[in-house]
Amino acid sequence: MLIRLVYASRSTGTLTPVDVKDIVRSSQRNNAPVGVTGALLLANGIFLQCLEGDHLAVNALYHRILLDGRHRDPAILQFSEIDQRLYGGWSMGLVPMTEATRSLMLRYSPAVGFDPYAMRPRALDALFTELVAQARTLDA
Ligand SMILES: Cc1cc2nc3c(=O)[nH]c(=O)nc-3n(C[C@H](O)[C@H](O)[C@H](O)COP(=O)(O)O)c2cc1C
């Protein structure tokens, strides 16, 4: 069964760009062989990650990620069966924090600052759908 899991967590300490690169690099290395795809955002010290794939593979990965000391306060915001992946082309894409990304986040977030904990599943779907469209435009 294909599912999408979206969770938020808070980074512990100050993560440098090198730390974030390290997370993305190991994600890309580990996710591809188990067929997990997705995207990761980091803003205001909050991670928002979308994981898509077989429900058991995503579950196992999520539980491994929870053990990582680089974040805390994890909260699952969405866990649903899906017909198709949004991020079929990304084993784990880091969403760049551009003006366009910030304005998208504001559009779907009830809070002024980036606060995915306050976002509803439908808004998260809309946000991730638009982020993919934005990335495609950048790639084109
Ligand atoms: C916010 C966050 C998201 C992460 N996402 C993934 C992921 O999608 N896939 C993954 O393999 N590791 C992810 N990690 C890293 C894992 O917790 C762990 O460090 C890594 O899988 C270890 O891989 P390695 O044994 O190959 O070095 C994430 C860590 C954090 C803090």
PDB file of C-alpha atoms and ligand atoms in Angstrom:
ATOM      1  CA  MET A   1       0.000   0.000   0.000  1.00  0.00           C
ATOM      2  CA  LEU A   2       1.355   3.375  -1.058  1.00  0.00           C
ATOM      3  CA  ILE A   3       1.163   5.999   1.672  1.00  0.00           C
ATOM      4  CA  ARG A   4       2.302   9.530   2.468  1.00  0.00           C
ATOM      5  CA  LEU A   5       3.479  10.429   5.951  1.00  0.00           C
ATOM      6  CA  VAL A   6       4.106  14.055   6.830  1.00  0.00           C
ATOM      7  CA  TYR A   7       5.599  15.042  10.158  1.00  0.00           C
ATOM      8  CA  ALA A   8       7.093  18.097  11.807  1.00  0.00           C
ATOM      9  CA  SER A   9       9.894  18.268  14.374  1.00  0.00           C
ATOM     10  CA  ARG A  10      12.137  20.900  15.935  1.00  0.00           C
ATOM     11  CA  SER A  11      15.853  20.962  15.328  1.00  0.00           C
ATOM     12  CA  THR A  12      17.992  20.614  18.441  1.00  0.00           C
ATOM     13  CA  GLY A  13      20.901  23.029  18.689  1.00  0.00           C
ATOM     14  CA  THR A  14      21.903  25.031  15.702  1.00  0.00           C
ATOM     15  CA  LEU A  15      22.147  23.041  12.541  1.00  0.00           C
ATOM     16  CA  THR A  16      24.719  24.268  10.059  1.00  0.00           C
ATOM     17  CA  PRO A  17      24.224  23.923   6.303  1.00  0.00           C
ATOM     18  CA  VAL A  18      26.779  21.083   6.485  1.00  0.00           C
ATOM     19  CA  ASP A  19      24.583  19.205   9.000  1.00  0.00           C
ATOM     20  CA  VAL A  20      21.560  19.612   6.757  1.00  0.00           C
ATOM     21  CA  LYS A  21      23.555  18.451   3.753  1.00  0.00           C
ATOM     22  CA  ASP A  22      24.606  15.383   5.750  1.00  0.00           C
ATOM     23  CA  ILE A  23      20.952  14.541   6.511  1.00  0.00           C
ATOM     24  CA  VAL A  24      19.969  14.918   2.868  1.00  0.00           C
ATOM     25  CA  ARG A  25      22.937  12.892   1.664  1.00  0.00           C
ATOM     26  CA  SER A  26      22.190   9.932   3.949  1.00  0.00           C
ATOM     27  CA  SER A  27      18.494  10.203   3.084  1.00  0.00           C
ATOM     28  CA  GLN A  28      19.188   9.991  -0.612  1.00  0.00           C
ATOM     29  CA  ARG A  29      21.529   7.050  -0.086  1.00  0.00           C
ATOM     30  CA  ASN A  30      19.118   5.096   2.141  1.00  0.00           C
ATOM     31  CA  ASN A  31      15.718   5.976   0.685  1.00  0.00           C
ATOM     32  CA  ALA A  32      16.302   5.039  -2.931  1.00  0.00           C
ATOM     33  CA  PRO A  33      16.926   1.305  -2.294  1.00  0.00           C
ATOM     34  CA  VAL A  34      13.697   0.984  -0.253  1.00  0.00           C
ATOM     35  CA  GLY A  35      11.607   3.008  -2.704  1.00  0.00           C
ATOM     36  CA  VAL A  36      10.936   5.927  -0.376  1.00  0.00           C
ATOM     37  CA  THR A  37      10.682   9.385  -1.930  1.00  0.00           C
ATOM     38  CA  GLY A  38       9.919  12.761  -0.455  1.00  0.00           C
ATOM     39  CA  ALA A  39      10.920  16.261   0.481  1.00  0.00           C
ATOM     40  CA  LEU A  40      12.388  18.034   3.493  1.00  0.00           C
ATOM     41  CA  LEU A  41      11.988  21.654   4.539  1.00  0.00           C
ATOM     42  CA  LEU A  42      13.761  23.463   7.351  1.00  0.00           C
ATOM     43  CA  ALA A  43      12.569  26.895   8.413  1.00  0.00           C
ATOM     44  CA  ASN A  44      12.464  28.715  11.757  1.00  0.00           C
ATOM     45  CA  GLY A  45      14.181  25.717  13.351  1.00  0.00           C
ATOM     46  CA  ILE A  46      11.315  23.421  12.323  1.00  0.00           C
ATOM     47  CA  PHE A  47      11.621  20.434  10.000  1.00  0.00           C
ATOM     48  CA  LEU A  48       8.721  19.446   7.800  1.00  0.00           C
ATOM     49  CA  GLN A  49       9.231  16.171   5.983  1.00  0.00           C
ATOM     50  CA  CYS A  50       7.066  14.286   3.524  1.00  0.00           C
ATOM     51  CA  LEU A  51       7.805  10.573   3.115  1.00  0.00           C
ATOM     52  CA  GLU A  52       6.102   8.506   0.419  1.00  0.00           C
ATOM     53  CA  GLY A  53       6.332   4.816  -0.314  1.00  0.00           C
ATOM     54  CA  ASP A  54       5.242   1.391   0.862  1.00  0.00           C
ATOM     55  CA  HIS A  55       3.557   1.772   4.247  1.00  0.00           C
ATOM     56  CA  LEU A  56       5.925  -0.620   6.003  1.00  0.00           C
ATOM     57  CA  ALA A  57       9.024   0.972   4.469  1.00  0.00           C
ATOM     58  CA  VAL A  58       7.858   4.473   5.450  1.00  0.00           C
ATOM     59  CA  ASN A  59       6.928   3.294   8.938  1.00  0.00           C
ATOM     60  CA  ALA A  60      10.331   1.689   9.485  1.00  0.00           C
ATOM     61  CA  LEU A  61      12.133   4.764   8.195  1.00  0.00           C
ATOM     62  CA  TYR A  62      10.062   7.136  10.340  1.00  0.00           C
ATOM     63  CA  HIS A  63      10.889   5.134  13.457  1.00  0.00           C
ATOM     64  CA  ARG A  64      14.595   5.286  12.601  1.00  0.00           C
ATOM     65  CA  ILE A  65      14.432   9.041  12.004  1.00  0.00           C
ATOM     66  CA  LEU A  66      12.765   9.484  15.413  1.00  0.00           C
ATOM     67  CA  LEU A  67      15.933   8.178  17.081  1.00  0.00           C
ATOM     68  CA  ASP A  68      18.003  11.008  15.586  1.00  0.00           C
ATOM     69  CA  GLY A  69      19.211  13.456  18.229  1.00  0.00           C
ATOM     70  CA  ARG A  70      19.253  16.332  15.748  1.00  0.00           C
ATOM     71  CA  HIS A  71      15.529  16.876  16.252  1.00  0.00           C
ATOM     72  CA  ARG A  72      12.810  16.604  18.913  1.00  0.00           C
ATOM     73  CA  ASP A  73       9.042  17.085  19.397  1.00  0.00           C
ATOM     74  CA  PRO A  74       8.052  14.976  16.388  1.00  0.00           C
ATOM     75  CA  ALA A  75       4.385  15.092  15.432  1.00  0.00           C
ATOM     76  CA  ILE A  76       2.716  13.159  12.619  1.00  0.00           C
ATOM     77  CA  LEU A  77       0.548  15.626  10.748  1.00  0.00           C
ATOM     78  CA  GLN A  78      -0.679  13.358   7.996  1.00  0.00           C
ATOM     79  CA  PHE A  79      -0.680   9.635   7.305  1.00  0.00           C
ATOM     80  CA  SER A  80      -2.798   8.632   4.329  1.00  0.00           C
ATOM     81  CA  GLU A  81      -3.124   6.166   1.508  1.00  0.00           C
ATOM     82  CA  ILE A  82      -2.320   7.799  -1.834  1.00  0.00           C
ATOM     83  CA  ASP A  83      -2.849   6.841  -5.473  1.00  0.00           C
ATOM     84  CA  GLN A  84       0.402   8.308  -6.687  1.00  0.00           C
ATOM     85  CA  ARG A  85       3.552   9.927  -5.395  1.00  0.00           C
ATOM     86  CA  LEU A  86       4.148  13.642  -5.532  1.00  0.00           C
ATOM     87  CA  TYR A  87       7.910  13.216  -5.285  1.00  0.00           C
ATOM     88  CA  GLY A  88       8.493  10.265  -7.612  1.00  0.00           C
ATOM     89  CA  GLY A  89      11.681  11.882  -8.878  1.00  0.00           C
ATOM     90  CA  TRP A  90      13.244  12.715  -5.492  1.00  0.00           C
ATOM     91  CA  SER A  91      14.661  10.164  -3.070  1.00  0.00           C
ATOM     92  CA  MET A  92      14.785  13.165  -0.708  1.00  0.00           C
ATOM     93  CA  GLY A  93      14.694  16.698  -1.985  1.00  0.00           C
ATOM     94  CA  LEU A  94      15.700  19.624   0.199  1.00  0.00           C
ATOM     95  CA  VAL A  95      13.309  22.475  -0.533  1.00  0.00           C
ATOM     96  CA  PRO A  96      15.329  25.668  -0.887  1.00  0.00           C
ATOM     97  CA  MET A  97      14.154  28.471   1.399  1.00  0.00           C
ATOM     98  CA  THR A  98      13.519  31.078  -1.268  1.00  0.00           C
ATOM     99  CA  GLU A  99      11.070  33.993  -1.267  1.00  0.00           C
ATOM    100  CA  ALA A 100       8.728  31.876  -3.389  1.00  0.00           C
ATOM    101  CA  THR A 101       8.843  29.057  -0.821  1.00  0.00           C
ATOM    102  CA  ARG A 102       8.221  31.477   2.046  1.00  0.00           C
ATOM    103  CA  SER A 103       5.236  33.000   0.317  1.00  0.00           C
ATOM    104  CA  LEU A 104       3.800  29.525  -0.391  1.00  0.00           C
ATOM    105  CA  MET A 105       4.199  28.588   3.262  1.00  0.00           C
ATOM    106  CA  LEU A 106       2.408  31.735   4.335  1.00  0.00           C
ATOM    107  CA  ARG A 107      -0.429  31.038   1.903  1.00  0.00           C
ATOM    108  CA  TYR A 108      -1.213  27.694   3.537  1.00  0.00           C
ATOM    109  CA  SER A 109      -0.234  28.402   7.131  1.00  0.00           C
ATOM    110  CA  PRO A 110      -2.581  29.979   9.669  1.00  0.00           C
ATOM    111  CA  ALA A 111       0.435  31.437  11.508  1.00  0.00           C
ATOM    112  CA  VAL A 112       2.607  34.291  10.258  1.00  0.00           C
ATOM    113  CA  GLY A 113       5.859  32.441  10.969  1.00  0.00           C
ATOM    114  CA  PHE A 114       6.375  28.951   9.559  1.00  0.00           C
ATOM    115  CA  ASP A 115       4.394  26.676  11.896  1.00  0.00           C
ATOM    116  CA  PRO A 116       3.517  23.359  10.236  1.00  0.00           C
ATOM    117  CA  TYR A 117       2.287  22.011  13.604  1.00  0.00           C
ATOM    118  CA  ALA A 118      -0.751  24.239  13.093  1.00  0.00           C
ATOM    119  CA  MET A 119      -1.418  23.067   9.542  1.00  0.00           C
ATOM    120  CA  ARG A 120      -4.267  20.779   8.519  1.00  0.00           C
ATOM    121  CA  PRO A 121      -3.635  17.734   6.269  1.00  0.00           C
ATOM    122  CA  ARG A 122      -5.428  19.384   3.352  1.00  0.00           C
ATOM    123  CA  ALA A 123      -3.255  22.479   3.576  1.00  0.00           C
ATOM    124  CA  LEU A 124      -0.148  20.281   3.774  1.00  0.00           C
ATOM    125  CA  ASP A 125      -1.221  18.456   0.610  1.00  0.00           C
ATOM    126  CA  ALA A 126      -1.732  21.758  -1.172  1.00  0.00           C
ATOM    127  CA  LEU A 127       1.617  23.086   0.041  1.00  0.00           C
ATOM    128  CA  PHE A 128       3.552  19.997  -1.078  1.00  0.00           C
ATOM    129  CA  THR A 129       1.734  19.940  -4.428  1.00  0.00           C
ATOM    130  CA  GLU A 130       2.712  23.543  -5.090  1.00  0.00           C
ATOM    131  CA  LEU A 131       6.280  22.976  -3.930  1.00  0.00           C
ATOM    132  CA  VAL A 132       6.619  20.219  -6.525  1.00  0.00           C
ATOM    133  CA  ALA A 133       5.221  22.480  -9.236  1.00  0.00           C
ATOM    134  CA  GLN A 134       7.654  25.200  -8.162  1.00  0.00           C
ATOM    135  CA  ALA A 135      10.596  22.798  -8.271  1.00  0.00           C
ATOM    136  CA  ARG A 136       9.590  21.670 -11.772  1.00  0.00           C
ATOM    137  CA  THR A 137       9.536  25.283 -12.917  1.00  0.00           C
ATOM    138  CA  LEU A 138      13.015  25.809 -11.475  1.00  0.00           C
ATOM    139  CA  ASP A 139      14.284  22.626 -13.155  1.00  0.00           C
ATOM    140  CA  ALA A 140      12.816  23.550 -16.528  1.00  0.00           C
TER     141      ALA A 140
HETATM  142  C1  LIG B   1      14.696  15.772  10.096  1.00  0.00           C
HETATM  143  C2  LIG B   1      15.448  14.544   9.675  1.00  0.00           C
HETATM  144  C3  LIG B   1      15.055  13.846   8.551  1.00  0.00           C
HETATM  145  C4  LIG B   1      15.736  12.695   8.150  1.00  0.00           C
HETATM  146  N1  LIG B   1      15.302  12.008   7.049  1.00  0.00           N
HETATM  147  C5  LIG B   1      15.920  10.869   6.693  1.00  0.00           C
HETATM  148  C6  LIG B   1      15.467  10.116   5.572  1.00  0.00           C
HETATM  149  O1  LIG B   1      14.501  10.461   4.874  1.00  0.00           O
HETATM  150  N2  LIG B   1      16.150   8.979   5.272  1.00  0.00           N
HETATM  151  C7  LIG B   1      17.232   8.549   5.980  1.00  0.00           C
HETATM  152  O2  LIG B   1      17.796   7.514   5.652  1.00  0.00           O
HETATM  153  N3  LIG B   1      17.687   9.258   7.036  1.00  0.00           N
HETATM  154  C8  LIG B   1      17.068  10.405   7.406  1.00  0.00           C
HETATM  155  N4  LIG B   1      17.545  11.126   8.473  1.00  0.00           N
HETATM  156  C9  LIG B   1      18.790  10.710   9.107  1.00  0.00           C
HETATM  157  C10 LIG B   1      18.616   9.495  10.005  1.00  0.00           C
HETATM  158  O3  LIG B   1      18.084   9.887  11.237  1.00  0.00           O
HETATM  159  C11 LIG B   1      19.943   8.778  10.211  1.00  0.00           C
HETATM  160  O4  LIG B   1      20.912   9.685  10.680  1.00  0.00           O
HETATM  161  C12 LIG B   1      20.438   8.182   8.908  1.00  0.00           C
HETATM  162  O5  LIG B   1      19.427   7.433   8.286  1.00  0.00           O
HETATM  163  C13 LIG B   1      21.654   7.298   9.183  1.00  0.00           C
HETATM  164  O6  LIG B   1      22.064   6.801   7.954  1.00  0.00           O
HETATM  165  P1  LIG B   1      23.453   6.066   7.774  1.00  0.00           P
HETATM  166  O7  LIG B   1      23.474   4.973   8.813  1.00  0.00           O
HETATM  167  O8  LIG B   1      23.424   5.553   6.387  1.00  0.00           O
HETATM  168  O9  LIG B   1      24.506   7.119   8.003  1.00  0.00           O
HETATM  169  C14 LIG B   1      16.864  12.263   8.898  1.00  0.00           C
HETATM  170  C15 LIG B   1      17.258  12.986  10.029  1.00  0.00           C
HETATM  171  C16 LIG B   1      16.573  14.111  10.423  1.00  0.00           C
HETATM  172  C17 LIG B   1      17.025  14.867  11.644  1.00  0.00           C
END
